[in-house]
């Protein structure tokens, strides 16, 4: 079976880290794990330079047709002044919206070898392995009305609308329960039901689905503010955290800091399951941006991008064992002491982007031999 991937490297360090993902794909193919067919296209600032849009209709069509999209990063100071609708991020938002990618999965894993890179104490983060599941296409970022109006007395008033429907909550909760069943079987649902109606509906809907279909999974609820506190106090108490778009945005960044470096964090955004093919539209991307400060210098850490590829193998291609092997290869390379600059101790020797990619691929070949 051949898996079809659309590669969208984007801007800044995007193409540099994508090259290491492609290297990994070639190795997986050579080892005989699976066969991949890749296409590539432009997104973000480079698409604007070539076509005056953040993503072309042709690239969107390819994304729709692919089994999965692998995305690097977009943006940079060069495009700070371009029009709002064609700014680099518009390409990513269009992909999320048109592909219906409502479930954003961000694992926060703290490799023992990197526990000292976190701002928290080693014992709090060492061996951490949790997932934050954020609803990505609803809530206050999209609800209408969304406006700034001038009142009769000249004052201004801004309105954003937090809105969720039962099906929107149900489908993200379903992903959370399914994920938990493959992990440590625990879901923590988070909202602000003490002060928000959307939080009341969120809690009730998650409870109803739990009772009807997922009673075997342990479910608990935590208010979003308390959960923020618990995340830095004792994060290992969690397995899968499911929350809305706004709280997920913030809590996933808090979780990011637990692991030490932005260059380490992969993510997956999934759409609804097609009833016939059982496939989901999916986009995989590192959490970090285009890092203009280090772009072109060969310094970027490719692990977030390679980790995103591992998630793609697991969630889109059903290659769970290959995904495990790839993640293990990364852990082994880190345990051997190799570091890119962002995760190296001050003054310690560091390797570059290709050096890290080569080390992971060599280790992968060794484990899968
Ligand atoms: P950033 O994530 O690009 O960089 C933040 C810091 O982390 C920088 O010091 C950078 O050098 C470092 N860093 C990031 N990734 C790294 C890696 N793989 N290896 C080593 N170090 C790494 O965030 P920023 O500086 O706020 O934004 C830069 C540009 O990226 C902006 O134009 C922003 O809009 C864009 N951005 C894009 C995305 C995306 O494409 N999904 C996400 C965030 C920011």
CSV table of C-alpha atoms and ligand atoms in Angstrom, one decimal:
chain,number,residue,atom,x,y,z
A,1,UNK,CA,0.0,0.0,0.0
A,2,UNK,CA,1.3,3.4,-0.9
A,3,UNK,CA,0.5,6.4,1.4
A,4,UNK,CA,0.1,9.8,-0.3
A,5,UNK,CA,1.6,12.7,1.5
A,6,UNK,CA,1.5,16.4,0.7
A,7,UNK,CA,4.6,18.2,2.0
A,8,UNK,CA,4.2,21.9,2.7
A,9,UNK,CA,7.6,23.0,4.1
A,10,UNK,CA,6.7,26.8,4.3
A,11,UNK,CA,9.1,29.4,5.4
A,12,UNK,CA,12.2,30.0,7.6
A,13,UNK,CA,13.3,26.8,9.3
A,14,UNK,CA,10.3,24.9,7.8
A,15,UNK,CA,12.2,23.6,4.7
A,16,UNK,CA,15.2,22.7,6.9
A,17,UNK,CA,13.3,20.5,9.3
A,18,UNK,CA,11.1,19.1,6.5
A,19,UNK,CA,14.3,17.8,4.8
A,20,UNK,CA,14.9,15.7,7.8
A,21,UNK,CA,11.4,14.3,7.8
A,22,UNK,CA,11.9,13.4,4.1
A,23,UNK,CA,15.2,11.7,5.0
A,24,UNK,CA,13.2,9.6,7.6
A,25,UNK,CA,10.5,8.7,5.0
A,26,UNK,CA,13.2,7.5,2.6
A,27,UNK,CA,14.7,5.3,5.3
A,28,UNK,CA,11.3,3.8,6.2
A,29,UNK,CA,10.8,3.0,2.5
A,30,UNK,CA,14.2,1.5,2.1
A,31,UNK,CA,13.8,-0.6,5.3
A,32,UNK,CA,10.6,-1.9,3.7
A,33,UNK,CA,8.1,-0.5,6.3
A,34,UNK,CA,5.8,1.2,3.8
A,35,UNK,CA,5.8,3.0,0.5
A,36,UNK,CA,5.2,6.7,0.3
A,37,UNK,CA,4.3,9.0,-2.5
A,38,UNK,CA,5.1,12.6,-1.8
A,39,UNK,CA,4.1,15.8,-3.5
A,40,UNK,CA,5.2,19.2,-2.4
A,41,UNK,CA,3.8,22.7,-2.6
A,42,UNK,CA,4.1,26.2,-1.3
A,43,UNK,CA,2.4,27.7,1.8
A,44,UNK,CA,2.8,30.9,3.7
A,45,UNK,CA,5.2,33.7,2.7
A,46,UNK,CA,6.8,31.7,-0.1
A,47,UNK,CA,3.3,31.1,-1.6
A,48,UNK,CA,2.7,34.8,-1.3
A,49,UNK,CA,5.9,35.7,-3.1
A,50,UNK,CA,5.1,33.3,-5.9
A,51,UNK,CA,1.3,33.7,-6.3
A,52,UNK,CA,0.2,36.6,-4.0
A,53,UNK,CA,-1.9,34.2,-1.9
A,54,UNK,CA,-1.0,32.2,1.3
A,55,UNK,CA,-2.0,29.0,-0.4
A,56,UNK,CA,-3.2,28.3,-3.9
A,57,UNK,CA,-6.4,26.5,-4.9
A,58,UNK,CA,-4.2,23.9,-6.6
A,59,UNK,CA,-2.3,23.2,-3.3
A,60,UNK,CA,-5.7,23.1,-1.5
A,61,UNK,CA,-6.9,20.4,-3.9
A,62,UNK,CA,-3.7,18.4,-3.4
A,63,UNK,CA,-4.2,18.7,0.4
A,64,UNK,CA,-7.8,17.4,0.0
A,65,UNK,CA,-6.6,14.4,-2.1
A,66,UNK,CA,-3.7,13.4,0.1
A,67,UNK,CA,-3.9,10.8,2.9
A,68,UNK,CA,-2.1,13.3,5.1
A,69,UNK,CA,-0.4,16.7,5.0
A,70,UNK,CA,3.0,17.3,6.6
A,71,UNK,CA,3.4,21.0,7.4
A,72,UNK,CA,6.7,22.9,8.3
A,73,UNK,CA,6.1,26.4,9.5
A,74,UNK,CA,5.1,29.8,8.0
A,75,UNK,CA,5.8,33.5,8.5
A,76,UNK,CA,8.6,35.9,9.1
A,77,UNK,CA,9.3,39.6,9.3
A,78,UNK,CA,9.5,39.8,5.4
A,79,UNK,CA,5.7,39.4,5.3
A,80,UNK,CA,4.7,41.4,8.3
A,81,UNK,CA,3.1,44.1,6.2
A,82,UNK,CA,1.2,42.0,3.6
A,83,UNK,CA,-2.7,42.2,3.6
A,84,UNK,CA,-4.5,40.4,6.4
A,85,UNK,CA,-6.2,37.9,4.1
A,86,UNK,CA,-3.0,36.8,2.4
A,87,UNK,CA,-0.7,36.9,5.5
A,88,UNK,CA,1.3,33.6,5.9
A,89,UNK,CA,-0.9,32.2,8.7
A,90,UNK,CA,-3.9,32.5,6.5
A,91,UNK,CA,-2.6,29.4,4.6
A,92,UNK,CA,-2.6,27.3,7.7
A,93,UNK,CA,-6.0,28.6,8.9
A,94,UNK,CA,-7.5,27.8,5.5
A,95,UNK,CA,-6.1,24.3,5.6
A,96,UNK,CA,-7.6,23.7,9.1
A,97,UNK,CA,-11.0,25.1,8.1
A,98,UNK,CA,-11.4,23.5,4.7
A,99,UNK,CA,-10.1,20.1,5.8
A,100,UNK,CA,-12.4,20.3,8.9
A,101,UNK,CA,-9.5,19.6,11.3
A,102,UNK,CA,-11.4,20.0,14.6
A,103,UNK,CA,-9.1,17.8,16.8
A,104,UNK,CA,-5.7,19.2,17.7
A,105,UNK,CA,-3.5,16.6,19.5
A,106,UNK,CA,-0.4,17.8,21.2
A,107,UNK,CA,1.6,15.3,23.2
A,108,UNK,CA,3.9,16.6,25.9
A,109,UNK,CA,6.6,14.1,26.5
A,110,UNK,CA,9.6,14.8,28.7
A,111,UNK,CA,12.5,12.5,27.8
A,112,UNK,CA,14.5,11.7,30.9
A,113,UNK,CA,17.7,12.9,29.1
A,114,UNK,CA,16.1,16.3,28.8
A,115,UNK,CA,14.5,16.7,32.2
A,116,UNK,CA,17.0,19.4,33.1
A,117,UNK,CA,16.0,21.5,30.1
A,118,UNK,CA,12.6,22.2,31.7
A,119,UNK,CA,12.0,25.2,33.9
A,120,UNK,CA,10.4,22.8,36.5
A,121,UNK,CA,12.2,20.4,38.8
A,122,UNK,CA,13.4,17.1,37.4
A,123,UNK,CA,11.1,15.0,39.5
A,124,UNK,CA,8.0,16.9,38.4
A,125,UNK,CA,8.6,16.4,34.6
A,126,UNK,CA,10.9,13.4,34.2
A,127,UNK,CA,9.2,10.7,32.2
A,128,UNK,CA,6.1,12.9,31.6
A,129,UNK,CA,3.8,11.6,28.8
A,130,UNK,CA,0.5,13.4,28.5
A,131,UNK,CA,-1.7,14.6,25.6
A,132,UNK,CA,-3.6,17.8,25.3
A,133,UNK,CA,-6.6,17.5,23.0
A,134,UNK,CA,-7.8,21.0,21.9
A,135,UNK,CA,-11.0,21.6,20.0
A,136,UNK,CA,-9.7,23.6,17.0
A,137,UNK,CA,-12.6,24.9,14.8
A,138,UNK,CA,-15.2,26.2,17.2
A,139,UNK,CA,-15.6,28.3,20.3
A,140,UNK,CA,-14.7,31.9,20.9
A,141,UNK,CA,-12.2,32.2,18.1
A,142,UNK,CA,-15.0,31.7,15.5
A,143,UNK,CA,-18.3,32.5,17.3
A,144,UNK,CA,-20.4,35.4,15.9
A,145,UNK,CA,-20.9,38.2,16.7
A,146,UNK,CA,-17.3,39.1,16.7
A,147,UNK,CA,-16.8,42.9,16.4
A,148,UNK,CA,-15.8,46.2,17.8
A,149,UNK,CA,-18.6,48.7,17.7
A,150,UNK,CA,-18.7,52.4,18.7
A,151,UNK,CA,-21.4,53.3,21.2
A,152,UNK,CA,-23.6,56.4,21.1
A,153,UNK,CA,-21.4,58.1,23.7
A,154,UNK,CA,-18.3,57.5,21.7
A,155,UNK,CA,-17.0,54.6,23.8
A,156,UNK,CA,-16.1,51.4,22.0
A,157,UNK,CA,-17.3,47.9,22.8
A,158,UNK,CA,-15.7,44.7,21.7
A,159,UNK,CA,-17.6,41.4,21.5
A,160,UNK,CA,-16.3,37.8,21.0
A,161,UNK,CA,-18.8,35.0,21.3
A,162,UNK,CA,-18.1,31.6,23.0
A,163,UNK,CA,-20.4,29.1,21.3
A,164,UNK,CA,-20.5,25.3,21.2
A,165,UNK,CA,-23.1,22.8,20.1
A,166,UNK,CA,-23.6,19.3,21.4
A,167,UNK,CA,-22.3,17.6,18.2
A,168,UNK,CA,-19.1,19.8,18.3
A,169,UNK,CA,-18.4,18.8,22.0
A,170,UNK,CA,-19.4,15.1,21.4
A,171,UNK,CA,-17.0,14.6,18.5
A,172,UNK,CA,-14.0,16.0,20.3
A,173,UNK,CA,-14.9,14.1,23.5
A,174,UNK,CA,-15.1,10.9,21.4
A,175,UNK,CA,-11.6,11.4,20.1
A,176,UNK,CA,-10.4,11.9,23.7
A,177,UNK,CA,-12.0,8.7,24.9
A,178,UNK,CA,-10.6,6.7,21.9
A,179,UNK,CA,-7.1,8.1,22.5
A,180,UNK,CA,-7.3,7.3,26.3
A,181,UNK,CA,-8.3,3.7,25.5
A,182,UNK,CA,-5.0,3.3,23.6
A,183,UNK,CA,-3.0,4.9,26.5
A,184,UNK,CA,-3.6,4.9,30.3
A,185,UNK,CA,-7.4,5.0,30.0
A,186,UNK,CA,-8.0,8.4,31.7
A,187,UNK,CA,-9.6,11.6,30.4
A,188,UNK,CA,-9.6,14.9,32.2
A,189,UNK,CA,-12.2,17.3,30.7
A,190,UNK,CA,-11.7,21.0,31.3
A,191,UNK,CA,-14.0,24.0,31.0
A,192,UNK,CA,-15.3,26.9,33.1
A,193,UNK,CA,-18.8,25.5,34.0
A,194,UNK,CA,-18.8,27.6,37.2
A,195,UNK,CA,-19.1,30.9,35.2
A,196,UNK,CA,-19.9,29.9,31.6
A,197,UNK,CA,-23.0,28.3,30.0
A,198,UNK,CA,-20.8,26.8,27.3
A,199,UNK,CA,-18.9,25.1,30.2
A,200,UNK,CA,-22.2,23.6,31.6
A,201,UNK,CA,-23.1,22.2,28.2
A,202,UNK,CA,-19.5,20.9,27.7
A,203,UNK,CA,-19.5,19.0,31.0
A,204,UNK,CA,-23.0,17.6,30.5
A,205,UNK,CA,-22.3,16.4,27.0
A,206,UNK,CA,-19.0,14.8,27.9
A,207,UNK,CA,-20.7,13.0,30.9
A,208,UNK,CA,-23.6,11.8,28.7
A,209,UNK,CA,-21.2,10.3,26.0
A,210,UNK,CA,-19.1,8.8,28.7
A,211,UNK,CA,-22.1,7.0,30.3
A,212,UNK,CA,-23.5,5.9,27.0
A,213,UNK,CA,-20.3,4.6,25.3
A,214,UNK,CA,-17.1,5.0,27.3
A,215,UNK,CA,-17.9,4.0,30.9
A,216,UNK,CA,-14.7,1.9,30.9
A,217,UNK,CA,-12.6,5.0,30.7
A,218,UNK,CA,-11.8,6.9,33.9
A,219,UNK,CA,-13.3,10.5,33.5
A,220,UNK,CA,-12.7,13.5,35.7
A,221,UNK,CA,-13.5,17.2,35.3
A,222,UNK,CA,-11.2,20.1,36.3
A,223,UNK,CA,-12.0,23.8,35.9
A,224,UNK,CA,-9.5,25.3,33.4
A,225,UNK,CA,-7.9,27.7,35.9
A,226,UNK,CA,-7.3,24.9,38.4
A,227,UNK,CA,-6.0,22.7,35.6
A,228,UNK,CA,-3.4,25.3,34.6
A,229,UNK,CA,-2.2,25.2,38.2
A,230,UNK,CA,-2.2,21.4,38.4
A,231,UNK,CA,-0.2,21.2,35.1
A,232,UNK,CA,2.8,22.9,36.7
A,233,UNK,CA,2.3,21.4,40.1
A,234,UNK,CA,2.1,17.7,39.2
A,235,UNK,CA,1.5,17.1,35.5
A,236,UNK,CA,2.0,13.3,35.7
A,237,UNK,CA,-1.5,13.0,37.2
A,238,UNK,CA,-2.9,13.4,33.7
A,239,UNK,CA,-3.2,11.2,30.7
A,240,UNK,CA,-5.5,12.8,28.1
A,241,UNK,CA,-6.8,16.4,28.7
A,242,UNK,CA,-9.7,17.5,26.5
A,243,UNK,CA,-10.7,21.1,26.4
A,244,UNK,CA,-12.1,23.9,24.1
A,245,UNK,CA,-10.3,26.1,21.6
A,246,UNK,CA,-9.4,29.0,23.9
A,247,UNK,CA,-8.4,27.0,27.0
A,248,UNK,CA,-6.6,24.5,24.9
A,249,UNK,CA,-4.6,27.2,23.2
A,250,UNK,CA,-3.3,28.4,26.6
A,251,UNK,CA,-3.0,25.1,28.4
A,252,UNK,CA,-1.1,23.4,25.5
A,253,UNK,CA,1.5,26.2,25.6
A,254,UNK,CA,1.9,25.7,29.4
A,255,UNK,CA,2.4,22.0,28.7
A,256,UNK,CA,5.0,22.8,26.1
A,257,UNK,CA,7.2,24.4,28.7
A,258,UNK,CA,7.2,21.2,30.7
A,259,UNK,CA,9.2,19.5,28.0
A,260,UNK,CA,12.0,22.0,27.7
A,261,UNK,CA,12.1,23.2,24.1
A,262,UNK,CA,9.8,24.3,21.4
A,263,UNK,CA,11.9,22.3,19.0
A,264,UNK,CA,10.7,19.1,20.6
A,265,UNK,CA,7.0,19.4,20.2
A,266,UNK,CA,5.0,17.6,17.5
A,267,UNK,CA,1.2,18.0,16.8
A,268,UNK,CA,-1.6,16.4,14.8
A,269,UNK,CA,-4.8,18.0,13.7
A,270,UNK,CA,-7.5,15.5,12.6
A,271,UNK,CA,-10.9,15.8,10.9
A,272,UNK,CA,-14.0,13.6,11.1
A,273,UNK,CA,-13.8,10.0,10.1
A,274,UNK,CA,-15.1,9.2,6.7
A,275,UNK,CA,-17.8,6.6,7.3
A,276,UNK,CA,-16.9,4.6,4.1
A,277,UNK,CA,-13.1,4.8,4.0
A,278,UNK,CA,-12.7,5.1,7.8
A,279,UNK,CA,-10.0,7.7,7.0
A,280,UNK,CA,-9.6,11.1,8.5
A,281,UNK,CA,-8.3,14.3,6.9
A,282,UNK,CA,-5.1,15.1,8.8
A,283,UNK,CA,-2.3,17.6,9.1
A,284,UNK,CA,0.9,17.1,11.1
A,285,UNK,CA,3.1,20.0,12.1
A,286,UNK,CA,5.7,21.0,14.7
A,287,UNK,CA,4.3,23.4,17.3
A,288,UNK,CA,7.1,25.9,16.7
A,289,UNK,CA,7.1,28.7,14.1
A,290,UNK,CA,9.5,29.6,11.3
A,291,UNK,CA,12.2,30.8,13.8
A,292,UNK,CA,13.6,33.6,11.6
A,293,UNK,CA,16.4,34.2,14.1
A,294,UNK,CA,18.1,30.8,13.2
A,295,UNK,CA,16.7,30.2,9.7
A,296,UNK,CA,19.3,29.3,7.1
A,297,UNK,CA,22.0,28.5,9.7
A,298,UNK,CA,21.4,24.7,10.0
A,299,UNK,CA,20.7,25.1,13.7
A,300,UNK,CA,17.0,24.1,13.9
A,301,UNK,CA,16.1,21.1,16.0
A,302,UNK,CA,14.3,18.7,13.6
A,303,UNK,CA,12.8,16.5,16.4
A,304,UNK,CA,9.4,18.2,16.5
A,305,UNK,CA,9.1,17.7,12.8
A,306,UNK,CA,10.2,14.1,12.9
A,307,UNK,CA,7.9,13.5,15.9
A,308,UNK,CA,5.0,14.9,13.7
A,309,UNK,CA,5.9,12.4,11.1
A,310,UNK,CA,5.7,9.6,13.8
A,311,UNK,CA,2.2,10.8,14.7
A,312,UNK,CA,1.3,10.7,11.0
A,313,UNK,CA,2.5,7.1,10.8
A,314,UNK,CA,0.4,6.2,13.8
A,315,UNK,CA,-2.8,8.1,13.2
A,316,UNK,CA,-3.1,8.3,9.4
A,317,UNK,CA,-1.2,5.2,8.1
A,318,UNK,CA,-1.9,2.6,10.8
A,319,UNK,CA,1.9,2.1,11.2
A,320,UNK,CA,1.9,2.2,15.0
A,321,UNK,CA,5.0,0.0,15.4
A,322,UNK,CA,7.0,2.1,13.0
A,323,UNK,CA,5.9,5.2,14.9
A,324,UNK,CA,7.0,3.6,18.2
A,325,UNK,CA,10.3,2.7,16.7
A,326,UNK,CA,10.8,6.3,15.4
A,327,UNK,CA,10.0,7.8,18.8
A,328,UNK,CA,12.3,5.3,20.5
A,329,UNK,CA,15.1,6.2,18.0
A,330,UNK,CA,14.7,9.9,19.0
A,331,UNK,CA,14.8,8.9,22.8
A,332,UNK,CA,17.9,6.8,22.2
A,333,UNK,CA,19.7,9.5,20.3
A,334,UNK,CA,18.9,12.0,23.2
A,335,UNK,CA,20.0,9.4,25.8
A,336,UNK,CA,23.3,9.1,23.9
A,337,UNK,CA,24.0,12.7,24.7
A,338,UNK,CA,23.6,14.3,21.2
A,339,UNK,CA,22.0,17.7,21.3
A,340,UNK,CA,21.0,20.5,19.0
A,341,UNK,CA,21.8,24.0,20.4
A,342,UNK,CA,18.3,24.7,21.8
A,343,UNK,CA,18.5,21.7,24.1
A,344,UNK,CA,22.3,21.6,24.8
A,345,UNK,CA,23.6,22.8,28.2
A,346,UNK,CA,25.2,26.3,27.8
A,347,UNK,CA,28.7,26.0,26.4
A,348,UNK,CA,28.3,22.3,25.5
A,349,UNK,CA,28.9,20.9,22.0
A,350,UNK,CA,25.9,20.8,19.7
A,351,UNK,CA,25.1,19.2,16.4
A,352,UNK,CA,23.1,20.9,13.6
A,353,UNK,CA,19.8,20.0,11.9
A,354,UNK,CA,21.2,17.5,9.5
A,355,UNK,CA,23.4,15.9,12.1
A,356,UNK,CA,20.4,15.3,14.3
A,357,UNK,CA,18.3,14.0,11.4
A,358,UNK,CA,21.2,11.6,10.4
A,359,UNK,CA,21.6,10.3,14.0
A,360,UNK,CA,17.8,9.6,14.3
A,361,UNK,CA,17.8,7.8,11.0
A,362,UNK,CA,20.9,5.7,11.8
A,363,UNK,CA,19.3,4.7,15.1
A,364,UNK,CA,16.0,3.9,13.4
A,365,UNK,CA,17.7,1.6,10.9
A,366,UNK,CA,19.5,-0.1,13.8
A,367,UNK,CA,16.3,-0.7,15.8
A,368,UNK,CA,14.2,-1.8,12.8
A,369,UNK,CA,16.9,-4.1,11.3
B,1,LIG,P1,9.1,30.5,16.8
B,1,LIG,O1,8.5,29.2,17.3
B,1,LIG,O2,9.4,30.6,15.4
B,1,LIG,O3,10.5,30.8,17.6
B,1,LIG,C1,10.5,31.0,19.0
B,1,LIG,C2,11.9,30.7,19.6
B,1,LIG,O4,12.1,29.3,19.6
B,1,LIG,C3,13.0,31.3,18.7
B,1,LIG,O5,14.1,31.7,19.4
B,1,LIG,C4,13.5,30.1,17.8
B,1,LIG,O6,14.8,30.2,17.4
B,1,LIG,C5,13.3,29.0,18.8
B,1,LIG,N1,12.9,27.8,18.0
B,1,LIG,C6,11.7,27.5,17.4
B,1,LIG,N2,11.7,26.3,16.8
B,1,LIG,C7,12.9,25.8,17.0
B,1,LIG,C8,13.6,24.6,16.5
B,1,LIG,N3,13.0,23.7,15.8
B,1,LIG,N4,14.9,24.4,16.9
B,1,LIG,C9,15.5,25.3,17.7
B,1,LIG,N5,15.0,26.5,18.1
B,1,LIG,C10,13.7,26.7,17.7
B,1,LIG,O7,8.1,31.7,17.3
B,1,LIG,P2,8.2,33.2,17.0
B,1,LIG,O8,9.6,33.7,17.0
B,1,LIG,O9,7.2,33.8,17.9
B,1,LIG,O10,7.6,33.4,15.5
B,1,LIG,C11,8.4,33.5,14.3
B,1,LIG,C12,7.5,33.4,13.1
B,1,LIG,O11,6.8,32.1,13.1
B,1,LIG,C13,6.4,34.5,13.1
B,1,LIG,O12,6.2,35.0,11.8
B,1,LIG,C14,5.2,33.7,13.6
B,1,LIG,O13,4.0,34.3,13.1
B,1,LIG,C15,5.4,32.4,13.0
B,1,LIG,N6,4.7,31.2,13.6
B,1,LIG,C16,4.3,30.3,12.8
B,1,LIG,C17,3.7,29.1,13.3
B,1,LIG,C18,3.2,28.0,12.4
B,1,LIG,O14,3.6,28.0,11.2
B,1,LIG,N7,2.4,27.1,12.8
B,1,LIG,C19,3.6,29.0,14.7
B,1,LIG,C20,4.1,30.0,15.6
B,1,LIG,C21,4.7,31.1,15.0
